[in-house]
Amino acid sequence: MNYQTPRGTYDILPDEISRWHEAEALIREKCRLYRYHEIRTPYFESTSVFARKNDSSDMVNKEMYSFGSGDESYTLRPEGTAGVIRAFDQHKLYGSMEMPAKFYYMGPMFRHERPQKGRQRQFTQFGVEALGVRSPQLDAECIALGIDIVKALGIRSVKVCINTLGDDESRAAYRAALKEYFTPHINELCSDCHRRLEQNPLRILDCKVDAESPILKGAPRLSDYLNEASRQYFQEVLASLDALGIPYEVDDRLVRGLDYYTHTVFEVKSVRPDAGAQSTIFAGGRYDHLIEYFGGPEMSGIGFAIGMERLLSLAADEGHVFPDENTTDVYVIGIGNTASSVLPFAEQLRTAGFVTEGNLVGRSLKAQFKSADRSGAKYIAIMGEEEVQNGTVNLKKAGGEQVNVRLDQAIDILKQWEEGK
């Protein structure tokens, strides 16, 4: 029998969870400031939600966990955008919400890929989607939200890489140019690129196997096939980033891994020398046809996603100090036959807002003091049989002052200590 976590999954243990709580709380607060609203979609959807017609992405073709039930095929969600758009259309939110409709999500995603540092088969993703408006300024604001989150976790060593894929007309012209260019060389490229040539030749530019091939490096440039409207849109995006004081680097080979992107695409990367192959912190872009694909009106959207594991790892690498949620405010020590009094007093302390631990297992006084020390308790309450009989308790600051007070005064004294009075 195998009683270990499945390959590509992991446990988050109690001594690690506080960093997750802090990051999640910080993200929720930043989203509130930008007026993004949380949405929660199912962990699995109909396979057709993710496997759209003629999709060339590796995620769809290689990495999805799909399973059947009767005539239906379902898939564990490999990314968050498709489920959000499906919900937006299904519930006709385009008719009841002010545009742009702004959403964020946070939760587990699943991809069947080779586990490595920063990449698991079950991973946690945070993402945002702003739907219903095509605006260069909204593109810039979306990137600014991600930058704000990253900086709030102490991550400073980053750069913004950005590109445009242009509108439908520009993309069609560029696709045709790439297909003409790559066709004579296709046998020199990997087998996946054979499929990409027919489905979406732009994806060849994102090939990891042939990334250093002279063939890829000599491919036509997208910028040469942009029409004037696409050029103007991208220039307005860049001007908006300039106005926000966000530095960027235009990377005309950046195409992203999913097929639905149009116009703006971006990746925000760590420039730390030890970031390695997993340097991308968050990435995303604009999409013009995804909403109508699921039956909604012709509307545009933009979004990005952050892998939470990578975000937390980089924050730790850059020295961000996460709080410890496991510390104790008050440890109640019981001496003798006092368990029946320790328990209700501990409950009163918790009701008053103090994180409290109490001796309920009959340990020696020495063992209890050691336990109080390990718990990081700021205060110790000592209840012996005499104190119980007199209705009092000894309160002690860790390593300092000690007083004997009536039980009905204890909480007020502790609050005064907390306030530094």
Short mmCIF file of C-alpha atoms in Angstrom, two decimals:
data_model
loop_
_atom_site.label_atom_id
_atom_site.label_comp_id
_atom_site.label_asym_id
_atom_site.label_seq_id
_atom_site.Cartn_x
_atom_site.Cartn_y
_atom_site.Cartn_z
CA MET A 1 0.00 0.00 0.00
CA ASN A 2 1.16 3.54 -0.80
CA TYR A 3 0.26 6.05 1.89
CA GLN A 4 2.25 8.96 0.44
CA THR A 5 0.95 12.03 -1.37
CA PRO A 6 0.47 11.37 -5.12
CA ARG A 7 3.33 12.52 -7.34
CA GLY A 8 3.04 16.21 -8.07
CA THR A 9 1.00 17.00 -4.95
CA TYR A 10 2.01 18.07 -1.46
CA ASP A 11 0.71 18.82 2.03
CA ILE A 12 0.68 22.31 3.53
CA LEU A 13 1.59 21.75 7.18
CA PRO A 14 0.58 23.91 10.17
CA ASP A 15 3.97 25.63 10.42
CA GLU A 16 3.65 26.76 6.76
CA ILE A 17 0.01 27.81 6.60
CA SER A 18 0.43 31.29 8.08
CA ARG A 19 2.32 32.48 5.00
CA TRP A 20 -0.58 31.30 2.82
CA HIS A 21 -3.08 33.12 5.02
CA GLU A 22 -1.09 36.36 4.85
CA ALA A 23 -0.69 36.19 1.07
CA GLU A 24 -4.36 35.37 0.54
CA ALA A 25 -5.48 38.21 2.83
CA LEU A 26 -3.15 40.64 1.08
CA ILE A 27 -4.46 39.57 -2.34
CA ARG A 28 -8.07 39.97 -1.25
CA GLU A 29 -7.36 43.45 0.07
CA LYS A 30 -5.61 44.54 -3.14
CA CYS A 31 -8.52 43.18 -5.19
CA ARG A 32 -10.95 45.11 -2.99
CA LEU A 33 -9.03 48.33 -3.65
CA TYR A 34 -9.24 47.72 -7.41
CA ARG A 35 -12.93 46.66 -7.08
CA TYR A 36 -12.46 43.05 -8.21
CA HIS A 37 -15.08 40.64 -6.85
CA GLU A 38 -14.42 37.03 -5.88
CA ILE A 39 -16.00 34.26 -7.94
CA ARG A 40 -15.78 30.54 -7.19
CA THR A 41 -16.30 28.01 -9.98
CA PRO A 42 -16.36 24.17 -9.84
CA TYR A 43 -13.14 22.20 -9.59
CA PHE A 44 -14.20 20.27 -12.70
CA GLU A 45 -16.15 21.30 -15.79
CA SER A 46 -17.27 19.72 -19.04
CA THR A 47 -14.13 19.00 -21.06
CA SER A 48 -15.41 21.26 -23.85
CA VAL A 49 -15.00 24.28 -21.54
CA PHE A 50 -11.22 23.86 -21.75
CA ALA A 51 -10.68 21.86 -24.97
CA ARG A 52 -11.93 24.39 -27.48
CA LYS A 53 -11.95 23.71 -31.21
CA ASN A 54 -8.50 23.35 -32.80
CA ASP A 55 -6.66 24.46 -29.65
CA SER A 56 -2.90 23.97 -30.06
CA SER A 57 -1.81 24.59 -26.45
CA ASP A 58 0.17 21.96 -24.55
CA MET A 59 -2.26 22.34 -21.67
CA VAL A 60 -5.15 21.06 -23.80
CA ASN A 61 -3.24 18.51 -25.82
CA LYS A 62 -1.05 16.98 -23.11
CA GLU A 63 -1.82 18.06 -19.56
CA MET A 64 -5.53 17.76 -18.77
CA TYR A 65 -6.97 15.31 -16.26
CA SER A 66 -10.16 14.15 -17.98
CA PHE A 67 -12.61 11.44 -16.99
CA GLY A 68 -15.95 10.12 -18.23
CA SER A 69 -19.38 9.67 -16.74
CA GLY A 70 -21.75 8.03 -19.18
CA ASP A 71 -21.64 10.01 -22.41
CA GLU A 72 -20.17 13.05 -20.66
CA SER A 73 -16.49 13.97 -20.43
CA TYR A 74 -15.30 16.11 -17.55
CA THR A 75 -11.94 17.71 -16.79
CA LEU A 76 -10.32 18.92 -13.57
CA ARG A 77 -9.77 22.60 -14.20
CA PRO A 78 -6.24 23.26 -15.53
CA GLU A 79 -6.70 27.05 -15.45
CA GLY A 80 -9.21 29.58 -14.15
CA THR A 81 -10.16 31.86 -17.03
CA ALA A 82 -12.43 29.48 -18.95
CA GLY A 83 -14.57 28.67 -15.90
CA VAL A 84 -15.00 32.36 -15.06
CA ILE A 85 -16.10 33.18 -18.63
CA ARG A 86 -18.46 30.19 -18.66
CA ALA A 87 -20.06 31.45 -15.42
CA PHE A 88 -20.22 35.03 -16.75
CA ASP A 89 -22.14 33.82 -19.79
CA GLN A 90 -24.28 31.15 -18.09
CA HIS A 91 -25.63 33.60 -15.51
CA LYS A 92 -25.85 36.48 -18.03
CA LEU A 93 -23.80 38.73 -15.77
CA TYR A 94 -23.15 40.96 -18.78
CA GLY A 95 -26.75 42.11 -18.36
CA SER A 96 -26.64 42.85 -14.62
CA MET A 97 -23.10 44.07 -13.85
CA GLU A 98 -21.43 47.34 -14.69
CA MET A 99 -18.70 46.93 -17.31
CA PRO A 100 -15.94 46.15 -16.96
CA ALA A 101 -17.11 43.30 -14.76
CA LYS A 102 -14.12 42.53 -12.53
CA PHE A 103 -13.59 39.10 -10.98
CA TYR A 104 -10.87 37.29 -9.08
CA TYR A 105 -10.51 33.63 -8.16
CA MET A 106 -8.19 31.60 -5.98
CA GLY A 107 -7.96 27.83 -5.69
CA PRO A 108 -6.46 24.54 -6.87
CA MET A 109 -5.76 23.75 -10.54
CA PHE A 110 -4.64 20.43 -12.03
CA ARG A 111 -2.23 19.65 -14.87
CA HIS A 112 -0.60 16.34 -15.72
CA GLU A 113 2.97 17.46 -16.27
CA ARG A 114 6.43 16.56 -15.03
CA PRO A 115 6.76 17.82 -11.45
CA GLN A 116 9.69 20.13 -10.76
CA LYS A 117 10.57 23.06 -8.53
CA GLY A 118 7.72 25.54 -8.66
CA ARG A 119 5.56 23.29 -10.83
CA GLN A 120 3.21 20.65 -9.43
CA ARG A 121 0.33 18.59 -10.78
CA GLN A 122 -1.99 20.17 -8.24
CA PHE A 123 -1.16 23.81 -7.70
CA THR A 124 -2.90 26.88 -6.35
CA GLN A 125 -3.64 29.73 -8.71
CA PHE A 126 -4.87 33.26 -8.13
CA GLY A 127 -6.17 35.14 -11.14
CA VAL A 128 -8.24 38.12 -12.25
CA GLU A 129 -10.51 38.76 -15.22
CA ALA A 130 -11.88 42.17 -16.30
CA LEU A 131 -14.67 41.61 -18.82
CA GLY A 132 -16.78 43.64 -21.20
CA VAL A 133 -14.44 46.50 -22.16
CA ARG A 134 -11.52 46.79 -24.58
CA SER A 135 -9.29 49.55 -23.22
CA PRO A 136 -5.51 50.08 -23.31
CA GLN A 137 -5.78 51.80 -19.93
CA LEU A 138 -7.53 48.75 -18.45
CA ASP A 139 -4.68 46.56 -19.75
CA ALA A 140 -2.18 48.75 -17.90
CA GLU A 141 -4.29 48.82 -14.74
CA CYS A 142 -4.52 45.02 -14.78
CA ILE A 143 -0.72 44.77 -14.86
CA ALA A 144 -0.51 47.38 -12.09
CA LEU A 145 -2.70 45.24 -9.81
CA GLY A 146 -0.34 42.29 -10.24
CA ILE A 147 2.70 44.48 -9.59
CA ASP A 148 1.07 45.86 -6.42
CA ILE A 149 0.52 42.33 -5.09
CA VAL A 150 4.07 41.25 -5.88
CA LYS A 151 5.59 44.33 -4.25
CA ALA A 152 3.41 43.99 -1.15
CA LEU A 153 5.05 40.61 -0.55
CA GLY A 154 8.49 42.18 -0.70
CA ILE A 155 9.37 40.98 -4.22
CA ARG A 156 11.36 43.74 -5.90
CA SER A 157 13.59 41.92 -8.40
CA VAL A 158 11.10 41.82 -11.29
CA LYS A 159 10.68 42.96 -14.86
CA VAL A 160 7.60 43.36 -17.07
CA CYS A 161 7.85 41.76 -20.50
CA ILE A 162 5.09 42.80 -22.88
CA ASN A 163 4.03 42.29 -26.49
CA THR A 164 1.03 42.63 -28.77
CA LEU A 165 -0.49 39.87 -30.88
CA GLY A 166 -2.60 42.41 -32.74
CA ASP A 167 -6.22 42.14 -33.82
CA ASP A 168 -7.76 39.38 -35.95
CA GLU A 169 -6.59 40.91 -39.21
CA SER A 170 -3.00 41.28 -38.00
CA ARG A 171 -2.91 37.78 -36.54
CA ALA A 172 -4.27 36.24 -39.75
CA ALA A 173 -1.59 37.94 -41.82
CA TYR A 174 1.13 36.87 -39.41
CA ARG A 175 -0.16 33.28 -39.24
CA ALA A 176 0.01 33.04 -43.01
CA ALA A 177 3.57 34.39 -43.03
CA LEU A 178 4.68 31.95 -40.34
CA LYS A 179 3.10 28.98 -42.06
CA GLU A 180 4.83 29.86 -45.31
CA TYR A 181 8.15 30.31 -43.48
CA PHE A 182 8.03 27.17 -41.29
CA THR A 183 6.61 24.69 -43.84
CA PRO A 184 9.93 24.01 -45.64
CA HIS A 185 11.69 23.55 -42.26
CA ILE A 186 9.07 21.59 -40.36
CA ASN A 187 11.01 18.30 -40.38
CA GLU A 188 13.83 20.07 -38.55
CA LEU A 189 11.53 20.92 -35.64
CA CYS A 190 10.03 18.81 -32.86
CA SER A 191 6.93 16.66 -33.35
CA ASP A 192 4.74 19.09 -31.39
CA CYS A 193 5.64 21.81 -33.85
CA HIS A 194 4.26 19.65 -36.67
CA ARG A 195 0.85 19.86 -34.97
CA ARG A 196 1.27 23.55 -34.16
CA LEU A 197 1.99 24.36 -37.80
CA GLU A 198 -1.55 23.32 -38.73
CA GLN A 199 -3.37 24.51 -35.62
CA ASN A 200 -1.60 27.74 -34.72
CA PRO A 201 1.88 28.48 -36.07
CA LEU A 202 2.35 31.29 -33.52
CA ARG A 203 2.76 28.55 -30.91
CA ILE A 204 5.93 27.35 -32.64
CA LEU A 205 7.57 30.55 -31.40
CA ASP A 206 6.86 29.38 -27.82
CA CYS A 207 8.44 25.94 -28.34
CA LYS A 208 10.76 25.01 -25.46
CA VAL A 209 12.48 22.18 -27.37
CA ASP A 210 13.60 24.29 -30.34
CA ALA A 211 13.89 27.61 -28.53
CA GLU A 212 17.53 28.10 -29.58
CA SER A 213 17.07 26.86 -33.15
CA PRO A 214 18.25 29.27 -35.86
CA ILE A 215 14.99 28.48 -37.63
CA LEU A 216 12.94 30.00 -34.80
CA LYS A 217 15.32 32.92 -34.43
CA GLY A 218 15.00 33.69 -38.14
CA ALA A 219 11.18 33.64 -38.17
CA PRO A 220 9.22 36.70 -39.35
CA ARG A 221 8.49 39.37 -36.74
CA LEU A 222 4.91 40.00 -35.69
CA SER A 223 5.55 43.73 -35.57
CA ASP A 224 5.94 43.71 -39.34
CA TYR A 225 2.37 42.47 -39.79
CA LEU A 226 0.47 44.72 -37.38
CA ASN A 227 -2.12 47.02 -38.90
CA GLU A 228 -2.34 50.63 -37.79
CA ALA A 229 -5.18 50.04 -35.32
CA SER A 230 -3.19 47.33 -33.51
CA ARG A 231 -0.06 49.49 -33.41
CA GLN A 232 -2.01 52.41 -31.98
CA TYR A 233 -3.67 50.23 -29.33
CA PHE A 234 -0.32 48.86 -28.16
CA GLN A 235 1.25 52.31 -28.04
CA GLU A 236 -1.57 53.46 -25.76
CA VAL A 237 -0.95 50.49 -23.46
CA LEU A 238 2.73 51.39 -23.22
CA ALA A 239 1.93 55.07 -22.67
CA SER A 240 -0.39 54.08 -19.80
CA LEU A 241 2.37 51.98 -18.20
CA ASP A 242 4.68 54.98 -18.55
CA ALA A 243 2.08 57.16 -16.80
CA LEU A 244 1.94 54.63 -13.93
CA GLY A 245 5.71 54.57 -13.64
CA ILE A 246 5.89 50.84 -14.45
CA PRO A 247 9.05 50.01 -16.45
CA TYR A 248 8.72 47.35 -19.16
CA GLU A 249 10.58 45.53 -21.88
CA VAL A 250 8.91 44.89 -25.26
CA ASP A 251 9.53 41.27 -26.24
CA ASP A 252 8.30 40.64 -29.77
CA ARG A 253 8.72 36.86 -29.34
CA LEU A 254 6.31 36.70 -26.41
CA VAL A 255 3.16 34.86 -27.55
CA ARG A 256 1.93 33.07 -24.35
CA GLY A 257 0.85 29.45 -24.14
CA LEU A 258 -2.90 29.67 -24.71
CA ASP A 259 -4.58 30.23 -28.06
CA TYR A 260 -7.27 32.72 -27.11
CA TYR A 261 -5.08 35.80 -26.63
CA THR A 262 -5.32 38.91 -28.84
CA HIS A 263 -3.67 42.32 -28.55
CA THR A 264 -1.77 42.70 -25.23
CA VAL A 265 0.15 39.78 -23.73
CA PHE A 266 2.58 40.07 -20.82
CA GLU A 267 4.74 38.19 -18.36
CA VAL A 268 6.18 39.55 -15.13
CA LYS A 269 9.40 37.72 -14.30
CA SER A 270 11.84 37.47 -11.44
CA VAL A 271 15.33 38.65 -12.37
CA ARG A 272 16.96 36.96 -9.38
CA PRO A 273 19.92 34.83 -10.56
CA ASP A 274 18.54 31.83 -8.65
CA ALA A 275 15.03 32.05 -10.20
CA GLY A 276 15.98 29.44 -12.82
CA ALA A 277 13.56 28.15 -15.44
CA GLN A 278 10.53 29.07 -13.30
CA SER A 279 11.16 32.82 -13.41
CA THR A 280 7.65 33.91 -14.46
CA ILE A 281 5.68 35.22 -11.47
CA PHE A 282 2.44 36.10 -13.26
CA ALA A 283 1.30 36.32 -16.85
CA GLY A 284 -1.76 37.00 -18.93
CA GLY A 285 -3.26 39.04 -21.71
CA ARG A 286 -6.31 40.26 -23.59
CA TYR A 287 -8.81 38.02 -25.38
CA ASP A 288 -11.51 39.12 -27.80
CA HIS A 289 -13.60 36.02 -28.60
CA LEU A 290 -13.77 33.88 -25.46
CA ILE A 291 -17.00 35.40 -24.14
CA GLU A 292 -18.89 34.84 -27.37
CA TYR A 293 -17.46 31.29 -27.62
CA PHE A 294 -19.47 30.35 -24.52
CA GLY A 295 -22.65 31.91 -25.91
CA GLY A 296 -22.34 35.47 -24.66
CA PRO A 297 -22.21 38.73 -26.59
CA GLU A 298 -19.18 39.93 -28.52
CA MET A 299 -17.09 41.34 -25.70
CA SER A 300 -13.41 41.65 -24.85
CA GLY A 301 -11.62 40.74 -21.63
CA ILE A 302 -8.22 40.78 -19.99
CA GLY A 303 -6.71 38.88 -17.10
CA PHE A 304 -3.66 37.30 -15.52
CA ALA A 305 -2.84 34.40 -13.22
CA ILE A 306 -0.26 33.90 -10.46
CA GLY A 307 0.98 30.56 -9.20
CA MET A 308 0.73 30.93 -5.43
CA GLU A 309 3.50 28.43 -4.67
CA ARG A 310 5.96 30.35 -6.81
CA LEU A 311 4.82 33.68 -5.34
CA LEU A 312 5.39 32.49 -1.76
CA SER A 313 8.74 30.95 -2.63
CA LEU A 314 10.02 34.17 -4.22
CA ALA A 315 8.75 36.24 -1.29
CA ALA A 316 10.73 34.03 1.10
CA ASP A 317 13.81 34.23 -1.14
CA GLU A 318 13.65 38.03 -1.04
CA GLY A 319 13.50 38.02 2.77
CA HIS A 320 9.82 38.77 3.36
CA VAL A 321 8.97 37.97 6.98
CA PHE A 322 5.70 36.10 7.36
CA PRO A 323 3.83 36.27 10.68
CA ASP A 324 3.56 33.23 12.91
CA GLU A 325 -0.10 32.45 13.58
CA ASN A 326 0.71 29.63 15.96
CA THR A 327 1.84 31.79 18.88
CA THR A 328 -0.16 31.82 22.11
CA ASP A 329 -1.38 34.81 24.13
CA VAL A 330 -2.15 33.03 27.40
CA TYR A 331 -1.14 29.62 28.72
CA VAL A 332 -3.24 28.45 31.68
CA ILE A 333 -1.28 26.24 34.07
CA GLY A 334 -3.22 24.04 36.47
CA ILE A 335 -1.66 22.70 39.65
CA GLY A 336 -3.33 19.78 41.36
CA ASN A 337 -6.96 18.86 40.80
CA THR A 338 -7.91 22.02 38.88
CA ALA A 339 -8.80 20.79 35.36
CA SER A 340 -12.50 21.54 35.88
CA SER A 341 -11.58 25.19 36.58
CA VAL A 342 -8.84 25.56 33.95
CA LEU A 343 -11.22 24.62 31.13
CA PRO A 344 -13.93 27.29 31.75
CA PHE A 345 -11.31 29.99 32.45
CA ALA A 346 -9.54 29.18 29.18
CA GLU A 347 -12.88 29.45 27.39
CA GLN A 348 -13.53 32.88 28.95
CA LEU A 349 -10.12 34.05 27.70
CA ARG A 350 -10.89 32.85 24.17
CA THR A 351 -14.26 34.61 24.23
CA ALA A 352 -12.37 37.80 25.14
CA GLY A 353 -10.14 37.33 22.08
CA PHE A 354 -7.01 35.79 23.63
CA VAL A 355 -5.36 32.82 21.90
CA THR A 356 -5.32 30.38 24.80
CA GLU A 357 -3.84 27.00 25.64
CA GLY A 358 -4.53 25.20 28.91
CA ASN A 359 -3.28 22.16 30.80
CA LEU A 360 -5.89 19.44 30.45
CA VAL A 361 -3.69 16.34 30.63
CA GLY A 362 -2.30 16.34 34.21
CA ARG A 363 1.32 17.20 33.43
CA SER A 364 3.85 18.26 36.04
CA LEU A 365 4.40 21.94 36.76
CA LYS A 366 7.84 21.82 35.11
CA ALA A 367 6.40 20.19 31.97
CA GLN A 368 3.66 22.82 31.79
CA PHE A 369 6.14 25.69 31.98
CA LYS A 370 8.16 24.09 29.18
CA SER A 371 5.00 23.73 27.12
CA ALA A 372 4.11 27.38 27.75
CA ASP A 373 7.58 28.40 26.61
CA ARG A 374 7.35 26.32 23.42
CA SER A 375 3.97 27.85 22.63
CA GLY A 376 5.46 31.34 22.74
CA ALA A 377 2.88 32.47 25.32
CA LYS A 378 3.11 36.13 26.27
CA TYR A 379 1.28 35.56 29.54
CA ILE A 380 0.88 32.65 31.95
CA ALA A 381 -2.13 32.14 34.21
CA ILE A 382 -1.45 29.82 37.16
CA MET A 383 -4.38 28.15 38.92
CA GLY A 384 -3.62 26.03 41.97
CA GLU A 385 -6.18 24.44 44.28
CA GLU A 386 -5.85 27.38 46.69
CA GLU A 387 -6.50 29.91 43.89
CA VAL A 388 -9.52 27.95 42.74
CA GLN A 389 -10.90 27.89 46.26
CA ASN A 390 -10.34 31.66 46.66
CA GLY A 391 -11.60 32.57 43.18
CA THR A 392 -8.25 34.04 42.15
CA VAL A 393 -5.54 33.43 39.57
CA ASN A 394 -1.83 34.29 39.30
CA LEU A 395 -1.05 36.21 36.11
CA LYS A 396 2.55 36.36 34.93
CA LYS A 397 4.16 38.15 32.01
CA ALA A 398 6.61 35.88 30.21
CA GLY A 399 9.91 36.53 31.98
CA GLY A 400 8.50 39.37 34.09
CA GLU A 401 5.84 40.76 36.43
CA GLN A 402 3.44 38.49 38.35
CA VAL A 403 0.23 39.48 40.18
CA ASN A 404 -2.54 37.64 42.00
CA VAL A 405 -6.00 38.91 41.01
CA ARG A 406 -9.63 37.89 41.29
CA LEU A 407 -10.86 35.77 38.38
CA ASP A 408 -13.38 38.44 37.38
CA GLN A 409 -10.50 40.97 37.09
CA ALA A 410 -8.11 38.75 35.13
CA ILE A 411 -9.28 39.61 31.63
CA ASP A 412 -9.20 43.37 32.30
CA ILE A 413 -5.64 43.07 33.63
CA LEU A 414 -4.53 41.10 30.57
CA LYS A 415 -6.11 43.69 28.25
CA GLN A 416 -4.25 46.45 30.08
CA TRP A 417 -0.99 44.55 29.64
CA GLU A 418 -1.78 44.15 25.95
CA GLU A 419 -2.34 47.89 25.62
CA GLY A 420 0.92 48.57 27.46
CA LYS A 421 -0.78 50.28 30.39
#
